[in-house]
mmCIF file with all atom_site columns, C-alpha atoms in Angstrom:
data_model
loop_
_atom_site.group_PDB
_atom_site.id
_atom_site.type_symbol
_atom_site.label_atom_id
_atom_site.label_alt_id
_atom_site.label_comp_id
_atom_site.label_asym_id
_atom_site.label_entity_id
_atom_site.label_seq_id
_atom_site.pdbx_PDB_ins_code
_atom_site.Cartn_x
_atom_site.Cartn_y
_atom_site.Cartn_z
_atom_site.occupancy
_atom_site.B_iso_or_equiv
_atom_site.pdbx_formal_charge
_atom_site.auth_seq_id
_atom_site.auth_comp_id
_atom_site.auth_asym_id
_atom_site.auth_atom_id
_atom_site.pdbx_PDB_model_num
ATOM 1   C CA . MET A 1 1   ? -73.247 -38.355 8.248    1.00 46.00 ? 1   MET A CA 1
ATOM 2   C CA . LYS A 1 2   ? -69.878 -36.179 9.166    1.00 51.00 ? 2   LYS A CA 1
ATOM 3   C CA . ARG A 1 3   ? -67.412 -38.822 7.057    1.00 56.00 ? 3   ARG A CA 1
ATOM 4   C CA . SER A 1 4   ? -69.830 -38.041 4.144    1.00 47.00 ? 4   SER A CA 1
ATOM 5   C CA . LEU A 1 5   ? -69.630 -34.228 4.752    1.00 46.00 ? 5   LEU A CA 1
ATOM 6   C CA . ILE A 1 6   ? -65.791 -34.319 5.334    1.00 56.00 ? 6   ILE A CA 1
ATOM 7   C CA . PHE A 1 7   ? -65.281 -36.709 2.339    1.00 51.00 ? 7   PHE A CA 1
ATOM 8   C CA . PHE A 1 8   ? -68.382 -34.695 0.057    1.00 49.00 ? 8   PHE A CA 1
ATOM 9   C CA . VAL A 1 9   ? -66.110 -31.363 1.253    1.00 48.00 ? 9   VAL A CA 1
ATOM 10  C CA . LEU A 1 10  ? -62.478 -32.906 0.041    1.00 52.00 ? 10  LEU A CA 1
ATOM 11  C CA . LEU A 1 11  ? -63.857 -33.766 -3.636   1.00 48.00 ? 11  LEU A CA 1
ATOM 12  C CA . ILE A 1 12  ? -65.020 -30.542 -4.114   1.00 56.00 ? 12  ILE A CA 1
ATOM 13  C CA . ALA A 1 13  ? -61.974 -29.145 -2.674   1.00 52.00 ? 13  ALA A CA 1
ATOM 14  C CA . CYS A 1 14  ? -59.879 -31.471 -4.541   1.00 52.00 ? 14  CYS A CA 1
ATOM 15  C CA . GLU A 1 15  ? -61.651 -30.449 -8.130   1.00 52.00 ? 15  GLU A CA 1
ATOM 16  C CA . ALA A 1 16  ? -61.064 -27.250 -7.497   1.00 49.00 ? 16  ALA A CA 1
ATOM 17  C CA . ASN A 1 17  ? -57.620 -27.284 -7.109   1.00 49.00 ? 17  ASN A CA 1
ATOM 18  C CA . THR A 1 18  ? -57.368 -29.434 -10.459  1.00 56.00 ? 18  THR A CA 1
ATOM 19  C CA . ALA A 1 19  ? -58.416 -26.727 -12.500  1.00 61.00 ? 19  ALA A CA 1
ATOM 20  C CA . ASN A 1 20  ? -56.250 -24.327 -13.614  1.00 70.00 ? 20  ASN A CA 1
ATOM 21  C CA . PRO A 1 21  ? -56.915 -20.797 -13.597  1.00 84.00 ? 21  PRO A CA 1
ATOM 22  C CA . PRO A 1 22  ? -56.584 -18.600 -16.287  1.00 87.00 ? 22  PRO A CA 1
ATOM 23  C CA . PRO A 1 23  ? -53.531 -17.738 -17.705  1.00 86.00 ? 23  PRO A CA 1
ATOM 24  C CA . ALA A 1 24  ? -52.606 -14.601 -17.084  1.00 87.00 ? 24  ALA A CA 1
ATOM 25  C CA . ILE A 1 25  ? -52.709 -13.176 -20.427  1.00 88.00 ? 25  ILE A CA 1
ATOM 26  C CA . LEU A 1 26  ? -55.583 -14.822 -21.387  1.00 89.00 ? 26  LEU A CA 1
ATOM 27  C CA . ILE A 1 27  ? -56.064 -15.160 -25.152  1.00 91.00 ? 27  ILE A CA 1
ATOM 28  C CA . PRO A 1 28  ? -59.732 -14.484 -26.598  1.00 92.00 ? 28  PRO A CA 1
ATOM 29  C CA . GLU A 1 29  ? -61.590 -17.741 -27.350  1.00 92.00 ? 29  GLU A CA 1
ATOM 30  C CA . ASP A 1 30  ? -61.709 -16.751 -31.039  1.00 92.00 ? 30  ASP A CA 1
ATOM 31  C CA . THR A 1 31  ? -58.176 -15.385 -31.205  1.00 93.00 ? 31  THR A CA 1
ATOM 32  C CA . MET A 1 32  ? -57.052 -18.963 -30.126  1.00 93.00 ? 32  MET A CA 1
ATOM 33  C CA . GLU A 1 33  ? -59.072 -21.227 -32.576  1.00 94.00 ? 33  GLU A CA 1
ATOM 34  C CA . GLN A 1 34  ? -57.550 -18.459 -35.007  1.00 94.00 ? 34  GLN A CA 1
ATOM 35  C CA . ILE A 1 35  ? -54.023 -19.901 -34.103  1.00 93.00 ? 35  ILE A CA 1
ATOM 36  C CA . LEU A 1 36  ? -54.484 -22.912 -33.867  1.00 93.00 ? 36  LEU A CA 1
ATOM 37  C CA . TYR A 1 37  ? -56.132 -23.388 -37.198  1.00 92.00 ? 37  TYR A CA 1
ATOM 38  C CA . ASP A 1 38  ? -53.187 -21.524 -38.582  1.00 90.00 ? 38  ASP A CA 1
ATOM 39  C CA . ILE A 1 39  ? -50.708 -24.205 -36.878  1.00 88.00 ? 39  ILE A CA 1
ATOM 40  C CA . ASN A 1 40  ? -53.143 -26.709 -38.653  1.00 86.00 ? 40  ASN A CA 1
ATOM 41  C CA . LEU A 1 41  ? -51.901 -24.725 -41.796  1.00 83.00 ? 41  LEU A CA 1
ATOM 42  C CA . LEU A 1 42  ? -48.672 -24.751 -41.352  1.00 82.00 ? 42  LEU A CA 1
ATOM 43  C CA . LYS A 1 43  ? -47.956 -28.156 -40.293  1.00 82.00 ? 43  LYS A CA 1
ATOM 44  C CA . THR A 1 44  ? -49.638 -29.566 -43.248  1.00 77.00 ? 44  THR A CA 1
ATOM 45  C CA . ILE A 1 45  ? -47.508 -27.230 -45.429  1.00 74.00 ? 45  ILE A CA 1
ATOM 46  C CA . LYS A 1 46  ? -44.969 -28.616 -43.723  1.00 75.00 ? 46  LYS A CA 1
ATOM 47  C CA . ASN A 1 47  ? -45.891 -32.631 -44.393  1.00 74.00 ? 47  ASN A CA 1
ATOM 48  C CA . ASN A 1 48  ? -47.052 -31.897 -47.438  1.00 72.00 ? 48  ASN A CA 1
ATOM 49  C CA . ARG A 1 49  ? -43.924 -30.277 -48.693  1.00 65.00 ? 49  ARG A CA 1
ATOM 50  C CA . PHE A 1 50  ? -45.950 -27.507 -50.335  1.00 62.00 ? 50  PHE A CA 1
ATOM 51  C CA . GLY A 1 51  ? -43.790 -24.521 -51.809  1.00 56.00 ? 51  GLY A CA 1
ATOM 52  C CA . GLY A 1 52  ? -40.288 -26.311 -51.320  1.00 60.00 ? 52  GLY A CA 1
ATOM 53  C CA . GLU A 1 53  ? -37.757 -25.682 -48.320  1.00 62.00 ? 53  GLU A CA 1
ATOM 54  C CA . ALA A 1 54  ? -38.236 -22.036 -48.668  1.00 56.00 ? 54  ALA A CA 1
ATOM 55  C CA . PRO A 1 55  ? -42.242 -22.366 -46.582  1.00 56.00 ? 55  PRO A CA 1
ATOM 56  C CA . LYS A 1 56  ? -40.382 -24.302 -43.670  1.00 60.00 ? 56  LYS A CA 1
ATOM 57  C CA . GLU A 1 57  ? -37.780 -22.034 -42.899  1.00 62.00 ? 57  GLU A CA 1
ATOM 58  C CA . ILE A 1 58  ? -40.403 -18.869 -43.045  1.00 68.00 ? 58  ILE A CA 1
ATOM 59  C CA . LEU A 1 59  ? -43.545 -20.827 -41.608  1.00 67.00 ? 59  LEU A CA 1
ATOM 60  C CA . ASN A 1 60  ? -42.822 -22.236 -38.259  1.00 73.00 ? 60  ASN A CA 1
ATOM 61  C CA . ASN A 1 61  ? -43.449 -21.569 -34.933  1.00 79.00 ? 61  ASN A CA 1
ATOM 62  C CA . ASN A 1 62  ? -42.010 -18.261 -34.563  1.00 84.00 ? 62  ASN A CA 1
ATOM 63  C CA . TYR A 1 63  ? -44.348 -17.086 -37.567  1.00 85.00 ? 63  TYR A CA 1
ATOM 64  C CA . ILE A 1 64  ? -47.393 -17.780 -35.276  1.00 87.00 ? 64  ILE A CA 1
ATOM 65  C CA . LEU A 1 65  ? -46.004 -16.196 -32.507  1.00 89.00 ? 65  LEU A CA 1
ATOM 66  C CA . ARG A 1 66  ? -45.262 -13.408 -34.732  1.00 89.00 ? 66  ARG A CA 1
ATOM 67  C CA . LYS A 1 67  ? -48.216 -12.785 -36.483  1.00 89.00 ? 67  LYS A CA 1
ATOM 68  C CA . TYR A 1 68  ? -50.111 -12.952 -33.092  1.00 91.00 ? 68  TYR A CA 1
ATOM 69  C CA . ASN A 1 69  ? -47.318 -10.938 -31.412  1.00 92.00 ? 69  ASN A CA 1
ATOM 70  C CA . ILE A 1 70  ? -47.759 -13.357 -28.814  1.00 92.00 ? 70  ILE A CA 1
ATOM 71  C CA . ALA A 1 71  ? -44.754 -15.184 -26.124  1.00 92.00 ? 71  ALA A CA 1
ATOM 72  C CA . ASP A 1 72  ? -44.145 -18.584 -26.496  1.00 91.00 ? 72  ASP A CA 1
ATOM 73  C CA . SER A 1 73  ? -44.822 -19.515 -22.723  1.00 91.00 ? 73  SER A CA 1
ATOM 74  C CA . THR A 1 74  ? -48.375 -17.270 -23.754  1.00 92.00 ? 74  THR A CA 1
ATOM 75  C CA . LEU A 1 75  ? -49.531 -19.551 -26.025  1.00 92.00 ? 75  LEU A CA 1
ATOM 76  C CA . LYS A 1 76  ? -48.260 -22.911 -24.188  1.00 92.00 ? 76  LYS A CA 1
ATOM 77  C CA . GLN A 1 77  ? -50.386 -21.664 -20.913  1.00 92.00 ? 77  GLN A CA 1
ATOM 78  C CA . ASN A 1 78  ? -52.900 -21.063 -23.489  1.00 92.00 ? 78  ASN A CA 1
ATOM 79  C CA . GLN A 1 79  ? -53.187 -24.626 -24.950  1.00 91.00 ? 79  GLN A CA 1
ATOM 80  C CA . ILE A 1 80  ? -52.753 -25.928 -21.017  1.00 91.00 ? 80  ILE A CA 1
ATOM 81  C CA . TYR A 1 81  ? -56.487 -23.707 -20.122  1.00 92.00 ? 81  TYR A CA 1
ATOM 82  C CA . TYR A 1 82  ? -58.097 -24.616 -23.547  1.00 91.00 ? 82  TYR A CA 1
ATOM 83  C CA . ALA A 1 83  ? -57.718 -28.009 -22.726  1.00 91.00 ? 83  ALA A CA 1
ATOM 84  C CA . GLN A 1 84  ? -58.526 -28.307 -19.348  1.00 92.00 ? 84  GLN A CA 1
ATOM 85  C CA . SER A 1 85  ? -62.549 -27.745 -20.933  1.00 88.00 ? 85  SER A CA 1
ATOM 86  C CA . PRO A 1 86  ? -62.250 -30.645 -23.520  1.00 89.00 ? 86  PRO A CA 1
ATOM 87  C CA . LYS A 1 87  ? -66.132 -30.089 -24.419  1.00 91.00 ? 87  LYS A CA 1
ATOM 88  C CA . ARG A 1 88  ? -64.868 -26.346 -25.597  1.00 90.00 ? 88  ARG A CA 1
ATOM 89  C CA . LEU A 1 89  ? -61.597 -27.362 -27.207  1.00 91.00 ? 89  LEU A CA 1
ATOM 90  C CA . PHE A 1 90  ? -63.855 -30.304 -29.275  1.00 92.00 ? 90  PHE A CA 1
ATOM 91  C CA . ALA A 1 91  ? -66.099 -27.145 -30.535  1.00 92.00 ? 91  ALA A CA 1
ATOM 92  C CA . MET A 1 92  ? -62.892 -25.291 -31.418  1.00 92.00 ? 92  MET A CA 1
ATOM 93  C CA . TYR A 1 93  ? -61.158 -28.030 -33.527  1.00 92.00 ? 93  TYR A CA 1
ATOM 94  C CA . ASP A 1 94  ? -64.833 -28.923 -34.935  1.00 93.00 ? 94  ASP A CA 1
ATOM 95  C CA . ARG A 1 95  ? -64.838 -25.590 -36.350  1.00 93.00 ? 95  ARG A CA 1
ATOM 96  C CA . ILE A 1 96  ? -61.571 -25.803 -37.492  1.00 91.00 ? 96  ILE A CA 1
ATOM 97  C CA . TYR A 1 97  ? -62.163 -28.727 -39.323  1.00 90.00 ? 97  TYR A CA 1
ATOM 98  C CA . ASN A 1 98  ? -65.222 -27.285 -41.143  1.00 90.00 ? 98  ASN A CA 1
ATOM 99  C CA . ARG A 1 99  ? -63.116 -24.437 -42.035  1.00 89.00 ? 99  ARG A CA 1
ATOM 100 C CA . LEU A 1 100 ? -60.219 -26.695 -43.758  1.00 85.00 ? 100 LEU A CA 1
ATOM 101 C CA . GLU A 1 101 ? -62.685 -28.635 -45.563  1.00 86.00 ? 101 GLU A CA 1
ATOM 102 C CA . LYS A 1 102 ? -64.026 -25.843 -46.946  1.00 84.00 ? 102 LYS A CA 1
ATOM 103 C CA . VAL A 1 103 ? -60.737 -24.868 -47.954  1.00 81.00 ? 103 VAL A CA 1
ATOM 104 C CA . GLU A 1 104 ? -59.875 -27.792 -49.362  1.00 76.00 ? 104 GLU A CA 1
ATOM 105 C CA . ASP A 1 105 ? -62.786 -28.131 -51.408  1.00 74.00 ? 105 ASP A CA 1
ATOM 106 C CA . SER A 1 106 ? -62.289 -24.724 -53.240  1.00 72.00 ? 106 SER A CA 1
ATOM 107 C CA . ILE A 1 107 ? -59.024 -26.001 -53.501  1.00 71.00 ? 107 ILE A CA 1
ATOM 108 C CA . ASN A 1 108 ? -60.311 -28.883 -55.657  1.00 72.00 ? 108 ASN A CA 1
ATOM 109 C CA . VAL A 1 109 ? -62.629 -26.552 -57.173  1.00 75.00 ? 109 VAL A CA 1
ATOM 110 C CA . LEU A 1 110 ? -59.370 -24.559 -58.515  1.00 72.00 ? 110 LEU A CA 1
ATOM 111 C CA . ALA A 1 111 ? -57.478 -27.794 -59.526  1.00 74.00 ? 111 ALA A CA 1
ATOM 112 C CA . LYS A 1 112 ? -60.697 -29.019 -61.280  1.00 79.00 ? 112 LYS A CA 1
ATOM 113 C CA . LYS A 1 113 ? -60.651 -25.849 -63.358  1.00 80.00 ? 113 LYS A CA 1
ATOM 114 C CA . GLU A 1 114 ? -57.073 -26.154 -63.807  1.00 82.00 ? 114 GLU A CA 1
ATOM 115 C CA . GLN A 1 115 ? -56.886 -29.127 -64.976  1.00 83.00 ? 115 GLN A CA 1
ATOM 116 C CA . GLU A 1 116 ? -59.965 -28.376 -67.825  1.00 85.00 ? 116 GLU A CA 1
ATOM 117 C CA . GLU A 1 117 ? -58.002 -25.566 -68.684  1.00 86.00 ? 117 GLU A CA 1
ATOM 118 C CA . LEU A 1 118 ? -54.264 -27.344 -69.644  1.00 85.00 ? 118 LEU A CA 1
ATOM 119 C CA . GLU A 1 119 ? -56.639 -30.295 -71.364  1.00 87.00 ? 119 GLU A CA 1
ATOM 120 C CA . LYS A 1 120 ? -58.102 -27.519 -73.470  1.00 87.00 ? 120 LYS A CA 1
ATOM 121 C CA . ARG A 1 121 ? -55.180 -25.800 -74.242  1.00 87.00 ? 121 ARG A CA 1
ATOM 122 C CA . LEU A 1 122 ? -53.254 -29.389 -74.962  1.00 86.00 ? 122 LEU A CA 1
ATOM 123 C CA . GLN A 1 123 ? -56.585 -30.046 -77.417  1.00 87.00 ? 123 GLN A CA 1
ATOM 124 C CA . ARG A 1 124 ? -55.538 -26.518 -78.842  1.00 87.00 ? 124 ARG A CA 1
ATOM 125 C CA . GLU A 1 125 ? -52.407 -26.869 -79.240  1.00 87.00 ? 125 GLU A CA 1
ATOM 126 C CA . LYS A 1 126 ? -53.159 -30.807 -80.664  1.00 83.00 ? 126 LYS A CA 1
ATOM 127 C CA . ASP A 1 127 ? -55.846 -28.804 -83.240  1.00 82.00 ? 127 ASP A CA 1
ATOM 128 C CA . ARG A 1 128 ? -53.463 -26.412 -84.365  1.00 85.00 ? 128 ARG A CA 1
ATOM 129 C CA . ALA A 1 129 ? -51.078 -29.232 -85.241  1.00 81.00 ? 129 ALA A CA 1
ATOM 130 C CA . ALA A 1 130 ? -53.544 -31.078 -87.288  1.00 80.00 ? 130 ALA A CA 1
ATOM 131 C CA . GLN A 1 131 ? -54.162 -27.852 -88.668  1.00 82.00 ? 131 GLN A CA 1
ATOM 132 C CA . LYS A 1 132 ? -50.714 -27.545 -89.788  1.00 79.00 ? 132 LYS A CA 1
ATOM 133 C CA . SER A 1 133 ? -50.652 -30.295 -91.112  1.00 78.00 ? 133 SER A CA 1
ATOM 134 C CA . ARG A 1 134 ? -53.520 -30.093 -93.280  1.00 78.00 ? 134 ARG A CA 1
ATOM 135 C CA . ASP A 1 135 ? -51.989 -26.636 -94.572  1.00 76.00 ? 135 ASP A CA 1
ATOM 136 C CA . SER A 1 136 ? -48.680 -28.123 -95.673  1.00 77.00 ? 136 SER A CA 1
ATOM 137 C CA . ILE A 1 137 ? -50.278 -31.056 -97.287  1.00 79.00 ? 137 ILE A CA 1
ATOM 138 C CA . PHE A 1 138 ? -52.652 -28.197 -98.794  1.00 78.00 ? 138 PHE A CA 1
ATOM 139 C CA . ALA A 1 139 ? -49.829 -26.706 -99.606  1.00 74.00 ? 139 ALA A CA 1
ATOM 140 C CA . LEU A 1 140 ? -47.913 -29.539 -101.090 1.00 75.00 ? 140 LEU A CA 1
ATOM 141 C CA . MET A 1 141 ? -50.831 -30.536 -102.979 1.00 78.00 ? 141 MET A CA 1
ATOM 142 C CA . LEU A 1 142 ? -50.969 -27.255 -104.604 1.00 75.00 ? 142 LEU A CA 1
ATOM 143 C CA . LYS A 1 143 ? -47.534 -27.075 -105.247 1.00 76.00 ? 143 LYS A CA 1
ATOM 144 C CA . ASP A 1 144 ? -47.499 -29.929 -106.877 1.00 73.00 ? 144 ASP A CA 1
ATOM 145 C CA . SER A 1 145 ? -50.833 -29.080 -108.833 1.00 74.00 ? 145 SER A CA 1
ATOM 146 C CA . ILE A 1 146 ? -49.220 -25.586 -110.220 1.00 75.00 ? 146 ILE A CA 1
ATOM 147 C CA . ASP A 1 147 ? -46.101 -27.390 -110.988 1.00 71.00 ? 147 ASP A CA 1
ATOM 148 C CA . LEU A 1 148 ? -48.891 -30.128 -113.311 1.00 70.00 ? 148 LEU A CA 1
ATOM 149 C CA . LEU A 1 149 ? -50.036 -26.989 -114.985 1.00 71.00 ? 149 LEU A CA 1
ATOM 150 C CA . ASN A 1 150 ? -46.723 -25.193 -115.581 1.00 71.00 ? 150 ASN A CA 1
ATOM 151 C CA . LEU A 1 151 ? -45.446 -28.770 -117.283 1.00 68.00 ? 151 LEU A CA 1
ATOM 152 C CA . LYS A 1 152 ? -48.669 -29.226 -118.936 1.00 72.00 ? 152 LYS A CA 1
ATOM 153 C CA . PHE A 1 153 ? -48.270 -25.694 -119.997 1.00 68.00 ? 153 PHE A CA 1
ATOM 154 C CA . LEU A 1 154 ? -44.458 -25.940 -121.011 1.00 67.00 ? 154 LEU A CA 1
ATOM 155 C CA . LYS A 1 155 ? -45.302 -29.428 -123.515 1.00 69.00 ? 155 LYS A CA 1
ATOM 156 C CA . GLN A 1 156 ? -48.067 -27.052 -125.538 1.00 73.00 ? 156 GLN A CA 1
ATOM 157 C CA . VAL A 1 157 ? -45.705 -24.580 -125.778 1.00 68.00 ? 157 VAL A CA 1
ATOM 158 C CA . VAL A 1 158 ? -43.259 -26.993 -126.846 1.00 68.00 ? 158 VAL A CA 1
ATOM 159 C CA . ASP A 1 159 ? -45.320 -28.762 -128.990 1.00 63.00 ? 159 ASP A CA 1
#
């Protein structure tokens, strides 16, 4: 019984020591979620080479630190702190994933709209070219008709 009690106390003591206390500057969960969201967006921009080279120079981890006015060490401490609570971190990433899906869906809608506009513009240009071609053929036919009439008129005058 005594051994069981000592083992139980040691187990609780060890478990209490393994959990990190909150950092001196604790970032609220909603702000941390926004930071993680921004970090994921930056990684996506870098990995997919969106926007050429300029964003890579501007949009790096220092951008996050400046945006949220935090130190790198504060961010790292908070990441470690939130990582110790997997359920809470999973819930945060689940919300981030849902937000990213909404952004992706809206981008897909915009891309589809842009594609439809491009197709309409190409069709209008094609129609204009066809109309121009018909107009020029009509103008040639009209000129030929006028020339033919002039020729007939000249023949009548000469005869």
